[in-house]
mmCIF file of C-alpha atoms and ligand atoms in Angstrom:
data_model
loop_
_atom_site.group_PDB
_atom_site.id
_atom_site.type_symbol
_atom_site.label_atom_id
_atom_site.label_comp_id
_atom_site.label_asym_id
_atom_site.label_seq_id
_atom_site.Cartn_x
_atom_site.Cartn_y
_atom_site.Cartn_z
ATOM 1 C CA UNK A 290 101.693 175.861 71.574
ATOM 2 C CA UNK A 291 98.456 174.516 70.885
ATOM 3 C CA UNK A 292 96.276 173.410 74.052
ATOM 4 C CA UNK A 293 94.026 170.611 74.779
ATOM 5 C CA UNK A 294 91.116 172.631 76.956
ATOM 6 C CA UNK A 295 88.050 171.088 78.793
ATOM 7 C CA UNK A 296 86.274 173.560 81.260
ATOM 8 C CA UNK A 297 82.689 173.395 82.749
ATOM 9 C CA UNK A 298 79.896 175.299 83.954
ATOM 10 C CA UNK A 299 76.999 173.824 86.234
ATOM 11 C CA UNK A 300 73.856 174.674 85.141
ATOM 12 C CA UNK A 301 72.201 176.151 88.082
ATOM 13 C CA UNK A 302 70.942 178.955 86.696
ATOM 14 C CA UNK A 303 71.097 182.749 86.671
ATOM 15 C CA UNK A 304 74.633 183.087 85.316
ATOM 16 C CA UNK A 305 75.801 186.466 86.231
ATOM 17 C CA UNK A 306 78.921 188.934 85.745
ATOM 18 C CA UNK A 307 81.171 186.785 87.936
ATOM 19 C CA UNK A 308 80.688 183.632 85.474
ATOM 20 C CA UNK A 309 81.031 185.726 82.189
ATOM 21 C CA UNK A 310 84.621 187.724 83.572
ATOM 22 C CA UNK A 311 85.666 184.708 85.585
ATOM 23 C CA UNK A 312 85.241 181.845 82.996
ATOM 24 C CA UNK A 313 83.007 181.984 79.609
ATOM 25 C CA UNK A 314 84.997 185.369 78.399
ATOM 26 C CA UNK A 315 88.246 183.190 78.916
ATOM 27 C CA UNK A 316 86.568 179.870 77.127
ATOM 28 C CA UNK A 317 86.038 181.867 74.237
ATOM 29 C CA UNK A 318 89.919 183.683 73.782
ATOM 30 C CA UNK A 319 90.731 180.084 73.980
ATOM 31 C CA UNK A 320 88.452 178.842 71.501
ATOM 32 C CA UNK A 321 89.919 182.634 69.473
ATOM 33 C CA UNK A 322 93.362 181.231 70.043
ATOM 34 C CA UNK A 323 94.908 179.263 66.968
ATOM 35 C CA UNK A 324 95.443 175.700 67.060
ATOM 36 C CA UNK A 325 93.825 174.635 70.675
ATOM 37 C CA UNK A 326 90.993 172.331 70.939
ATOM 38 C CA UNK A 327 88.237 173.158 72.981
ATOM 39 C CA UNK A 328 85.768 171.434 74.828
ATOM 40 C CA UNK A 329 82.976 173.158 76.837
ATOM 41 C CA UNK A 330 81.048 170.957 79.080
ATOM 42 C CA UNK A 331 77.135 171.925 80.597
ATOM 43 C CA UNK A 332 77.940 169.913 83.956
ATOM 44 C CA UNK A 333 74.736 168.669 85.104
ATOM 45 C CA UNK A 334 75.584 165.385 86.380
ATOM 46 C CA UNK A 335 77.772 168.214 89.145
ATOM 47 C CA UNK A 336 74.383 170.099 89.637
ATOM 48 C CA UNK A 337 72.211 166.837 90.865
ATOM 49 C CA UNK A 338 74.855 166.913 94.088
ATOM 50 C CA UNK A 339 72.468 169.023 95.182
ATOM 51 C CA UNK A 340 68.946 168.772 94.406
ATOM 52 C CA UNK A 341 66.982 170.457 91.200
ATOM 53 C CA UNK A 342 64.263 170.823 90.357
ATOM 54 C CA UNK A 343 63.914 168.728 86.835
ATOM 55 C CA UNK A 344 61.471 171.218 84.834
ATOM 56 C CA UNK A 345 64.170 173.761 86.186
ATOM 57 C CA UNK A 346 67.367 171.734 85.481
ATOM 58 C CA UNK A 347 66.603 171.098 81.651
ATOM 59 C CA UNK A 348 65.882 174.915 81.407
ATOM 60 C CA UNK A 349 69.344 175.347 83.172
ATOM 61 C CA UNK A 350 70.913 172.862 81.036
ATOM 62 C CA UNK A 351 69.447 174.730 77.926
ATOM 63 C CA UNK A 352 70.165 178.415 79.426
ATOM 64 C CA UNK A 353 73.891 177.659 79.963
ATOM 65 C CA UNK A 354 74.368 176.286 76.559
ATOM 66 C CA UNK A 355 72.674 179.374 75.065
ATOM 67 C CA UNK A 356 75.193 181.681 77.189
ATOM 68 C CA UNK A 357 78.100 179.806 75.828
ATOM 69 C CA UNK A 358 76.958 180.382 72.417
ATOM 70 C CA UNK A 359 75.610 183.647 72.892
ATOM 71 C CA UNK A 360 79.217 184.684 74.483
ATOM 72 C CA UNK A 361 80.781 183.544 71.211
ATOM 73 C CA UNK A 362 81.182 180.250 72.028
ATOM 74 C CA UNK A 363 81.157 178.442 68.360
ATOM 75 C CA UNK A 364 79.517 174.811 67.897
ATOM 76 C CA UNK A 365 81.447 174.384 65.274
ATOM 77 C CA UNK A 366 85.433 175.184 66.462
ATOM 78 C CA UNK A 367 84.734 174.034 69.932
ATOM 79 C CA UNK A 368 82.509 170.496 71.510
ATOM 80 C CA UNK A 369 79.623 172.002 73.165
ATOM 81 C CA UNK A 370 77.870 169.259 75.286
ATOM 82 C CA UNK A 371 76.378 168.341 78.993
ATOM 83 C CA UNK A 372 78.129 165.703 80.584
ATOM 84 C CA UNK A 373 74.858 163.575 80.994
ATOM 85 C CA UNK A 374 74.708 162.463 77.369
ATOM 86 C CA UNK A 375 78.303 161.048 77.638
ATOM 87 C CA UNK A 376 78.403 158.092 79.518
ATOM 88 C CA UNK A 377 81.585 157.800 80.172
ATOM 89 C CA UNK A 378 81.679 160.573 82.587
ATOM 90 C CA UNK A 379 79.781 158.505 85.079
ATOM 91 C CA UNK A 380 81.743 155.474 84.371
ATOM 92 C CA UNK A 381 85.018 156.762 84.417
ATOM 93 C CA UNK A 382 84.334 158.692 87.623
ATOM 94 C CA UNK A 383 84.030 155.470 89.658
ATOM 95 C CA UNK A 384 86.995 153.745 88.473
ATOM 96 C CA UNK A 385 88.478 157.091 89.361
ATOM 97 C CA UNK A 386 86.774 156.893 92.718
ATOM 98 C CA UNK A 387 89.045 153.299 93.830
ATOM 99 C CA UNK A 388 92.193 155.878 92.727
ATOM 100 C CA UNK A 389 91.171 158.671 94.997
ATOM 101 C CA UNK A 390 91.849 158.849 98.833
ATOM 102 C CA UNK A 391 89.493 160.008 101.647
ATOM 103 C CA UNK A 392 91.944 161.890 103.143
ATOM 104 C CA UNK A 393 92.581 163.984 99.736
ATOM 105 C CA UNK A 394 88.471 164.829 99.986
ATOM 106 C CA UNK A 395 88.189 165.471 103.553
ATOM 107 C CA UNK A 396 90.658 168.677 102.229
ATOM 108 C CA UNK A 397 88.344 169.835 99.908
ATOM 109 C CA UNK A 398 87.219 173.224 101.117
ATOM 110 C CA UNK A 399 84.661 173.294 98.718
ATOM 111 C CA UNK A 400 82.269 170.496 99.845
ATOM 112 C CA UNK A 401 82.897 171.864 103.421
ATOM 113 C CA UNK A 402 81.394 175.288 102.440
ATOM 114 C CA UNK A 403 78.826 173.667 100.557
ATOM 115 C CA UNK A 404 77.865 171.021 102.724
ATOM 116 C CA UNK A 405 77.729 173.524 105.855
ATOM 117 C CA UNK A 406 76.957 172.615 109.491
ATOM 118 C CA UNK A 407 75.262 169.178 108.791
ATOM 119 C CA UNK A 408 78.016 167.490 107.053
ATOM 120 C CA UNK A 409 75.838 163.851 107.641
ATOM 121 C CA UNK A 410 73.093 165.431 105.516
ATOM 122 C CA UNK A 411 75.300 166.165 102.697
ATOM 123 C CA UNK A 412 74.828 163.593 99.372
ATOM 124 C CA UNK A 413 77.793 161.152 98.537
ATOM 125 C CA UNK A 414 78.005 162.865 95.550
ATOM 126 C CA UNK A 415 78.619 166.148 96.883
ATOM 127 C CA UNK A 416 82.050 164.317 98.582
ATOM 128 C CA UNK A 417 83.086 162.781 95.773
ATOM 129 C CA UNK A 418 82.463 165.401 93.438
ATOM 130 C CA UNK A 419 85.875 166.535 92.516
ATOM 131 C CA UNK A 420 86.146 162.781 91.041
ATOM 132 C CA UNK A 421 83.788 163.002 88.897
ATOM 133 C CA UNK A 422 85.946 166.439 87.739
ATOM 134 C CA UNK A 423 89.032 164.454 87.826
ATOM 135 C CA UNK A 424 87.268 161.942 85.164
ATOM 136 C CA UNK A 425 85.368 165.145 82.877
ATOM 137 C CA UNK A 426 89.237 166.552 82.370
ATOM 138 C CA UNK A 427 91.211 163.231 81.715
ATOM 139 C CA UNK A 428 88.928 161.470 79.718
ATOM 140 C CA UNK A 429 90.160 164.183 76.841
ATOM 141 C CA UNK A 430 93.805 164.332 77.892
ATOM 142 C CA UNK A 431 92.720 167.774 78.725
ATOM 143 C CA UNK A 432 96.270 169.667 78.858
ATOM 144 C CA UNK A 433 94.785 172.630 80.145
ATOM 145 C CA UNK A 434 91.703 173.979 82.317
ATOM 146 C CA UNK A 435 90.368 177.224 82.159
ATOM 147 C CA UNK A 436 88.420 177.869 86.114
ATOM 148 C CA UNK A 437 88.044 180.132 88.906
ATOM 149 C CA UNK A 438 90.378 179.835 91.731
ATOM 150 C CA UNK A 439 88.385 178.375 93.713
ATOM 151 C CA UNK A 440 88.289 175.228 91.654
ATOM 152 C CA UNK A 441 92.096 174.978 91.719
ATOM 153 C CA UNK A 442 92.331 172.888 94.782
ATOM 154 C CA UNK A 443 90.164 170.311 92.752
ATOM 155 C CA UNK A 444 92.672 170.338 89.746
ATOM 156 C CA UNK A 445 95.408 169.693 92.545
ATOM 157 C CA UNK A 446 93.099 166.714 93.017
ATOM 158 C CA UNK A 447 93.397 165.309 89.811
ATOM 159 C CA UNK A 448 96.560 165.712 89.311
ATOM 160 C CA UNK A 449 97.430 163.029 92.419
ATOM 161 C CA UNK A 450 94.773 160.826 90.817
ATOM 162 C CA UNK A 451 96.545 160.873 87.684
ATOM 163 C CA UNK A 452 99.971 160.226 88.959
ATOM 164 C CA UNK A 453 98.327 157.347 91.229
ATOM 165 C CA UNK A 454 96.525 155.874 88.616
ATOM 166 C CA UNK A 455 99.721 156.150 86.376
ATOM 167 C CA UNK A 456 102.086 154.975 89.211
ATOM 168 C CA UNK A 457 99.874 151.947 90.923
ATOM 169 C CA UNK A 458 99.414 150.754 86.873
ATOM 170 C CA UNK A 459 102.355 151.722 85.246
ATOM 171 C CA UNK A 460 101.328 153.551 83.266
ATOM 172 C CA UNK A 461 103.826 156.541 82.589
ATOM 173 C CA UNK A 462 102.228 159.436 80.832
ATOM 174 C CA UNK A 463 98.443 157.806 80.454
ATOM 175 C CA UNK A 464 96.523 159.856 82.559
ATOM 176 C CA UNK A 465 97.702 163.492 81.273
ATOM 177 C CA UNK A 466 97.334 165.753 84.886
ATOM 178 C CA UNK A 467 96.022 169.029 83.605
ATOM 179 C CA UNK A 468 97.250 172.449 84.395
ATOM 180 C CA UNK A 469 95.032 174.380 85.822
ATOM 181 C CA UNK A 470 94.438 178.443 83.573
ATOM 182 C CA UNK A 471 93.717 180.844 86.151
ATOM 183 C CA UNK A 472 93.574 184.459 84.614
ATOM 184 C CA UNK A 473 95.598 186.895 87.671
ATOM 185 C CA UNK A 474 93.832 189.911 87.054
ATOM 186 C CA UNK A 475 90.153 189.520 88.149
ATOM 187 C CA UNK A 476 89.643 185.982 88.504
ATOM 188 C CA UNK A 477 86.919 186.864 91.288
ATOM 189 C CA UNK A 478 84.668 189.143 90.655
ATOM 190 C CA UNK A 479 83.348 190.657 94.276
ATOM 191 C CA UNK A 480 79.539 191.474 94.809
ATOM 192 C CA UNK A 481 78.203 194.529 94.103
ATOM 193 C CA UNK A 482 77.149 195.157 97.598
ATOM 194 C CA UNK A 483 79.827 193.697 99.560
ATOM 195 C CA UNK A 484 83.923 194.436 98.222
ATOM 196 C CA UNK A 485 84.927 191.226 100.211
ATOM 197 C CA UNK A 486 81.995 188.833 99.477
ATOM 198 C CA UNK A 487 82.208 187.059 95.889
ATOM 199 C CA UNK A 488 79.385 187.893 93.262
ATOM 200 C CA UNK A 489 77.290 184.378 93.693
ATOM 201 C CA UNK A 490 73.743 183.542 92.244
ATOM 202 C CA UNK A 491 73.429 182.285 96.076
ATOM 203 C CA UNK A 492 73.081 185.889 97.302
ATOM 204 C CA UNK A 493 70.096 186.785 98.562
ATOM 205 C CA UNK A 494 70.224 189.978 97.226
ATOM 206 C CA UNK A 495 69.831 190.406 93.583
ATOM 207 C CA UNK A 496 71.008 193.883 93.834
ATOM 208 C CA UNK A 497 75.070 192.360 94.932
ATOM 209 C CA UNK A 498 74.798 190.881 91.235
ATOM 210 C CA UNK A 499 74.610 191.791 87.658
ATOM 211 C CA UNK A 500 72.562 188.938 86.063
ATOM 212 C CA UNK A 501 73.798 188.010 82.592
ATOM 213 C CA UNK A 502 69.858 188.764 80.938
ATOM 214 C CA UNK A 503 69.365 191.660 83.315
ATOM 215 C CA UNK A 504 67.650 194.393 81.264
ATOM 216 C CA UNK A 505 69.549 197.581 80.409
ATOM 217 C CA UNK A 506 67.512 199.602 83.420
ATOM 218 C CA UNK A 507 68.633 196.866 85.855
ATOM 219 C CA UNK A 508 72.084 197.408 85.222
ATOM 220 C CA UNK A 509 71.940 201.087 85.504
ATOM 221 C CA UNK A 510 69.561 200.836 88.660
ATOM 222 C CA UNK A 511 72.103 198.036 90.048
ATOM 223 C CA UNK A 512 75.416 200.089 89.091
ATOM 224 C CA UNK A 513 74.148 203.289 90.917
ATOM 225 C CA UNK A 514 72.989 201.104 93.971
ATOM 226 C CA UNK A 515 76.333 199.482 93.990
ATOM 227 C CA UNK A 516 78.687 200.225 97.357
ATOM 228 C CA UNK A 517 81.911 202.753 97.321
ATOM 229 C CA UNK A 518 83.317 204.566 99.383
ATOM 230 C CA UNK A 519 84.001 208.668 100.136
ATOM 231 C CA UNK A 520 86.858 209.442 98.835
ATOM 232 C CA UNK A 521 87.613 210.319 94.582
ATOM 233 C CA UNK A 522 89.039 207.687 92.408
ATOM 234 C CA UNK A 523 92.811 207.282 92.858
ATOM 235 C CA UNK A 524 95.175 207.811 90.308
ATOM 236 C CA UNK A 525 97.843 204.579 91.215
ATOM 237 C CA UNK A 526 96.515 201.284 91.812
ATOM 238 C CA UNK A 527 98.611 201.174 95.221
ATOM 239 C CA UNK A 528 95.680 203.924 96.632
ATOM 240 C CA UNK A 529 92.986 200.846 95.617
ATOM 241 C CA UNK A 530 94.483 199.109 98.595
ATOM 242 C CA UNK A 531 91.732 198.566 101.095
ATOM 243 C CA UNK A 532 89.017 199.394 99.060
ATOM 244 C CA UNK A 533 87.563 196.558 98.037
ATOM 245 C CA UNK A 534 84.391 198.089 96.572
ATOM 246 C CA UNK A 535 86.498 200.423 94.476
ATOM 247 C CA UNK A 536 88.904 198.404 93.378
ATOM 248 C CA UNK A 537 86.065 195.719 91.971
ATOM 249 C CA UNK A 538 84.341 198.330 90.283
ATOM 250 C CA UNK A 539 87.566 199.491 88.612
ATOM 251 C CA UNK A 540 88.437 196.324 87.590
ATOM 252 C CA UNK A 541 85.375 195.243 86.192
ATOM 253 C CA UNK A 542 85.559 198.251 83.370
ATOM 254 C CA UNK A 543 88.810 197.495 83.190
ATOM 255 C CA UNK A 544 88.141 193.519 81.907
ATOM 256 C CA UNK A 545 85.198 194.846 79.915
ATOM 257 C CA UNK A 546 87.617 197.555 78.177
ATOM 258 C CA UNK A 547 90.279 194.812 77.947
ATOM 259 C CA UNK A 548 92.559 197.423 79.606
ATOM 260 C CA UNK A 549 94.923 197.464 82.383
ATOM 261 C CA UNK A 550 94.113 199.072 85.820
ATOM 262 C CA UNK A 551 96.258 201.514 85.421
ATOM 263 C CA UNK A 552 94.743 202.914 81.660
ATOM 264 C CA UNK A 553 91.236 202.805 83.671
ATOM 265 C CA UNK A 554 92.979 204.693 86.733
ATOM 266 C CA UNK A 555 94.771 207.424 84.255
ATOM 267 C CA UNK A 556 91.071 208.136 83.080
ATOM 268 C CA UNK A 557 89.330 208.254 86.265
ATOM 269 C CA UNK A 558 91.863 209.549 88.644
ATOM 270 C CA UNK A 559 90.447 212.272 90.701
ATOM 271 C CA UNK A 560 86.952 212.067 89.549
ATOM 272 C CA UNK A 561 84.287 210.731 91.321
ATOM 273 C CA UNK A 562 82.386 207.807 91.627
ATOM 274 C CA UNK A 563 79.072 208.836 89.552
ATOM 275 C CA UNK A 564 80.841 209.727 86.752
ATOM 276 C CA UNK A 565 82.589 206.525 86.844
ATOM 277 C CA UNK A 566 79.361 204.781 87.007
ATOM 278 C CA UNK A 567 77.387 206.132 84.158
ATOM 279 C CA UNK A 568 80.670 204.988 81.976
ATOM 280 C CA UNK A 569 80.527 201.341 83.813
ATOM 281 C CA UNK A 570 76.787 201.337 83.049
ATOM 282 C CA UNK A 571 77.297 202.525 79.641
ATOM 283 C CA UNK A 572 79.959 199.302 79.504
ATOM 284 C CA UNK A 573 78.162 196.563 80.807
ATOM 285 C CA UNK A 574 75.328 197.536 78.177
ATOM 286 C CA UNK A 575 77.127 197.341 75.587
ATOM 287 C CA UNK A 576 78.845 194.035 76.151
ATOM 288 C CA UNK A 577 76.237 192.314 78.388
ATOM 289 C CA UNK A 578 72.893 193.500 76.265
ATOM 290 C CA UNK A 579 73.725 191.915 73.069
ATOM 291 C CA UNK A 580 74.549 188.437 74.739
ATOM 292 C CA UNK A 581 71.294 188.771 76.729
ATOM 293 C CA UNK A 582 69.299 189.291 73.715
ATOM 294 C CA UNK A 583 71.189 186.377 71.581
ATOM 295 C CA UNK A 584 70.401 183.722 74.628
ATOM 296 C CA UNK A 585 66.580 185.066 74.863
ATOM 297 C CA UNK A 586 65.815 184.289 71.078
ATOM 298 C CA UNK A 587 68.401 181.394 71.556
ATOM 299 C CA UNK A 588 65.694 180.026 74.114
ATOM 300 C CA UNK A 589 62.854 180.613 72.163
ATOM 301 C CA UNK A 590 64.322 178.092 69.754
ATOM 302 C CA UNK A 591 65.051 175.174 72.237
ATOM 303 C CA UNK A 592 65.269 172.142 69.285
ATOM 304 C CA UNK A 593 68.217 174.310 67.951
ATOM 305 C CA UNK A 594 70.050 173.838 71.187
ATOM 306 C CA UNK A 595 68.973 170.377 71.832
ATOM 307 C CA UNK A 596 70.353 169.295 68.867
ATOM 308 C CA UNK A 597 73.502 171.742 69.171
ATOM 309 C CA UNK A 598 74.085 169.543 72.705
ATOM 310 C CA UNK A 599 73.461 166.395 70.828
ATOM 311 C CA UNK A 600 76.373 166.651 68.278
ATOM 312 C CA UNK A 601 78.286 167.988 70.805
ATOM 313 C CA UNK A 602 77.757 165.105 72.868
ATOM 314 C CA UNK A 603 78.331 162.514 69.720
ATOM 315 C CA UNK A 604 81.915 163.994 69.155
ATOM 316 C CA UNK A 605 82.679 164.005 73.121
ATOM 317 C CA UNK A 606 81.191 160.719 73.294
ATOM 318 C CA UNK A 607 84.074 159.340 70.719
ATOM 319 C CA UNK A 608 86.881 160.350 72.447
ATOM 320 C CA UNK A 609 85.936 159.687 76.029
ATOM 321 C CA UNK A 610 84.637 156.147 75.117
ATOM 322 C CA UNK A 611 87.717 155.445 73.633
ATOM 323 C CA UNK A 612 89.976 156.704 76.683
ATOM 324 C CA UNK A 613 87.406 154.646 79.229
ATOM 325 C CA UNK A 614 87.927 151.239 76.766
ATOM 326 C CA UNK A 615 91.862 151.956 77.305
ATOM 327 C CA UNK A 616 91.480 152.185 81.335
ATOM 328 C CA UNK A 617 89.272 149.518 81.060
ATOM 329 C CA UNK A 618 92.302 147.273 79.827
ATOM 330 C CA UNK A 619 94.632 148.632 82.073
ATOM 331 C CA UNK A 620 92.760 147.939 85.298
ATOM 332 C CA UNK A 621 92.231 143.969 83.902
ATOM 333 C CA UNK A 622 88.527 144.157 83.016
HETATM 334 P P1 AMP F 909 79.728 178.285 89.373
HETATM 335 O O1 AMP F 909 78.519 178.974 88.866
HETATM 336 O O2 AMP F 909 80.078 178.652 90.775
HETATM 337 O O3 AMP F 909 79.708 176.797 89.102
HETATM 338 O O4 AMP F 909 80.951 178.860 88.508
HETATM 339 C C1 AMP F 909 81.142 178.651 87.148
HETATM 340 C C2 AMP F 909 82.464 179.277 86.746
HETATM 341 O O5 AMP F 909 82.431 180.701 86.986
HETATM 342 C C3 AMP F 909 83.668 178.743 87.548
HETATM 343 O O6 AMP F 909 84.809 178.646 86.716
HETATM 344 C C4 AMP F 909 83.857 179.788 88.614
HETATM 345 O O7 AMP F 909 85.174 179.824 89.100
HETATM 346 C C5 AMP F 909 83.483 181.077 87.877
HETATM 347 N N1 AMP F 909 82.948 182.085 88.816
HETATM 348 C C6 AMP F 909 81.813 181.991 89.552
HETATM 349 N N2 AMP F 909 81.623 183.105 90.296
HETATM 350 C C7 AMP F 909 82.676 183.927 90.023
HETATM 351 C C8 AMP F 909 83.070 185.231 90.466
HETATM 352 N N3 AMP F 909 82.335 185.935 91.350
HETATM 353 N N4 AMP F 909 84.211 185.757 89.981
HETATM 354 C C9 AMP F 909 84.953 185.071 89.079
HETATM 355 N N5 AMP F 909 84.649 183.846 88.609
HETATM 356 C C10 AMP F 909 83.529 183.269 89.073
HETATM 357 N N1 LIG F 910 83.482 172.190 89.519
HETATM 358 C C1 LIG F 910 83.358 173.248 88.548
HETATM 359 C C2 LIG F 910 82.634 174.449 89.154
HETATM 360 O O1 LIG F 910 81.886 174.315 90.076
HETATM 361 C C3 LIG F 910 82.610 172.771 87.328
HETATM 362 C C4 LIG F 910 83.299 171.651 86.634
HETATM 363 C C5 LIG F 910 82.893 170.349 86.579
HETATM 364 C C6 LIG F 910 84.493 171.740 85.899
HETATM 365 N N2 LIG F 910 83.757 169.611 85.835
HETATM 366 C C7 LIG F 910 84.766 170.422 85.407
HETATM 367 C C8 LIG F 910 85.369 172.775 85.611
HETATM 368 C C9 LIG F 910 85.890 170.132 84.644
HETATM 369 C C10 LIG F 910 86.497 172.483 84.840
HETATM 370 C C11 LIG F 910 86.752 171.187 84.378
HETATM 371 O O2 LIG F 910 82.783 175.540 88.670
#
């Protein structure tokens, strides 16, 4: 059946392994798959809930639409845009904000691991940030929304907003709540360093990460660095138990191969892990080093992409107007 997706990405900079498995590979089987309609969103009005640095943020903002389009993300089959040139977004996410409860944000793990000790310090916008999620999804009857799982607490978010909004205005059906598309095989992607720690661009260590322009020695240097443990590869996946490094490192080929576990476990069983490691090397070359070269000259070309973002944004910008004007006349304005 076809699907109505909307995802996002904040651009924040050094997108790494972790982004490209977790979420961009995903946005662009979706975009592959006939009939859906996609719309891929450069969330920067999310990245000012914590401060940027502006030279930096518009070289985000450009960087993370070049590693859309250098993943295979296509201009033309899906909307490219940031959420900045669409007013709506803003708009929509404070009507949204008089739907949404305190008590559903004071849940929100996220803003409690982001906003750390010092909650009092934290921006408003950093609370309310799910809302203005809530608003980026509905605003294109999204059905469907391709993320992490650690952004699937915020979908549970906008779900209740929708069915409040629809319930306190009668309004069956108008806000569609999305589902949320959360791939179970490898939808976190560990460091490199640390088998229970995520791969972030927040880790202090570059070494934990592979960085999505990382030259081809870095990955090799960074894959031979990268943690495991004494014994062999095992043969079943059950033997993967407790070993977190392993089982990342496995499962990482194993996405890049677009193979099951157990295909990658048949061919490694029994052998060790530096002949593992010259194949994973020899894998993330030859799926990450073409994307890093396409969003170099991508960058070099920086009108291209501005305007790329700027038809995006026209097309968004048409349907999202239209859906605010309709809440508009709901709530009695
Ligand atoms: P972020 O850079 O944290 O805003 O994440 C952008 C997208 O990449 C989100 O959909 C995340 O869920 C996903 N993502 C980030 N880090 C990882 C990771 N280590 N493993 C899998 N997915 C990730
Ligand atoms: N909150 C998401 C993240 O940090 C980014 C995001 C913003 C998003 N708006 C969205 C994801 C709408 C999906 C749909 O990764």
């Amino acid at each position: 059946m076809a699907k109505k997706i909307f995802s996002g990405v904040q651009p924040t900079g050094n997108l790494h392994l972790g982004n490209y498995l977790g979420a961009i590979k995903n946005f662009v089987e979706l975009q592959n798959e006939k009939d859906n309609d996609c719309i891929y969103c450069v969330v920067d009005l999310h990245a000012i809930t914590l401060k940027q640095d502006p030279k930096e943020l518009k070289n985000n903002i450009r960087e993370t639409a070049a590693t859309f389009i250098a993943s295979g993300l296509n201009p033309n089959e899906s909307i490219l845009f940031n959420q900045s040139l669409v007013p709506a977004h803003s708009e929509g996410s404070w009507i949204l904000s008089c739907i949404g409860r305190m008590g559903w944000l004071n849940r929100m793990t996220q803003f409690k691991e982001k906003a750390g000790k010092d909650k009092e310090k934290a921006s408003v916008g950093l609370y309310i940030y799910p809302i203005l999620m809530a608003a980026d999804i509905m605003l294109y009857d999204a059905t469907h929304v391709p993320v992490g799982d650690d952004q699937k607490q915020h979908l549970e978010l906008c779900r209740d907003i929708a069915q409040k909004f629809n319930n306190d205005y009668k309004v069956n059906d108008f806000l569609v709540p999305p589902e949320p598309l959360i791939q179970k095989q490898f939808s976190r992607i560990m460091s490199l360093k640390d088998g229970l720690k995520k791969m972030s661009k927040s880790d202090a260590s570059d070494l934990s990460r592979i960085n999505l322009k990382d030259s081809n020695d870095s990955i090799i240097n960074k894959i031979k660095k990268a943690k495991t443990d004494a014994n062999p590869i095992p043969s079943n996946i059950e033997e993967l138990e407790n070993r977190p490094e392993a089982e990342n490192l496995i499962g990482i080929y194993s996405n890049l191969k677009n193979q099951n576990i157990d295909v990658t476990l048949k061919e490694f069983g029994g052998k060790n892990f530096s002949e593992f490691k010259n194949n994973l090397s020899e894998q993330l070359i030859d799926k990450i080093s073409p994307i890093a070269s396409e969003i170099n000259k991508l960058l070099n070309n920086s009108d291209y992409l501005d305007k790329i973002l700027l038809t995006g944004a026209e097309k968004a910008n048409e349907i999202a107007e239209k859906k605010v004007k309709e809440i508009k006349k709901i709530i009695g304005f």
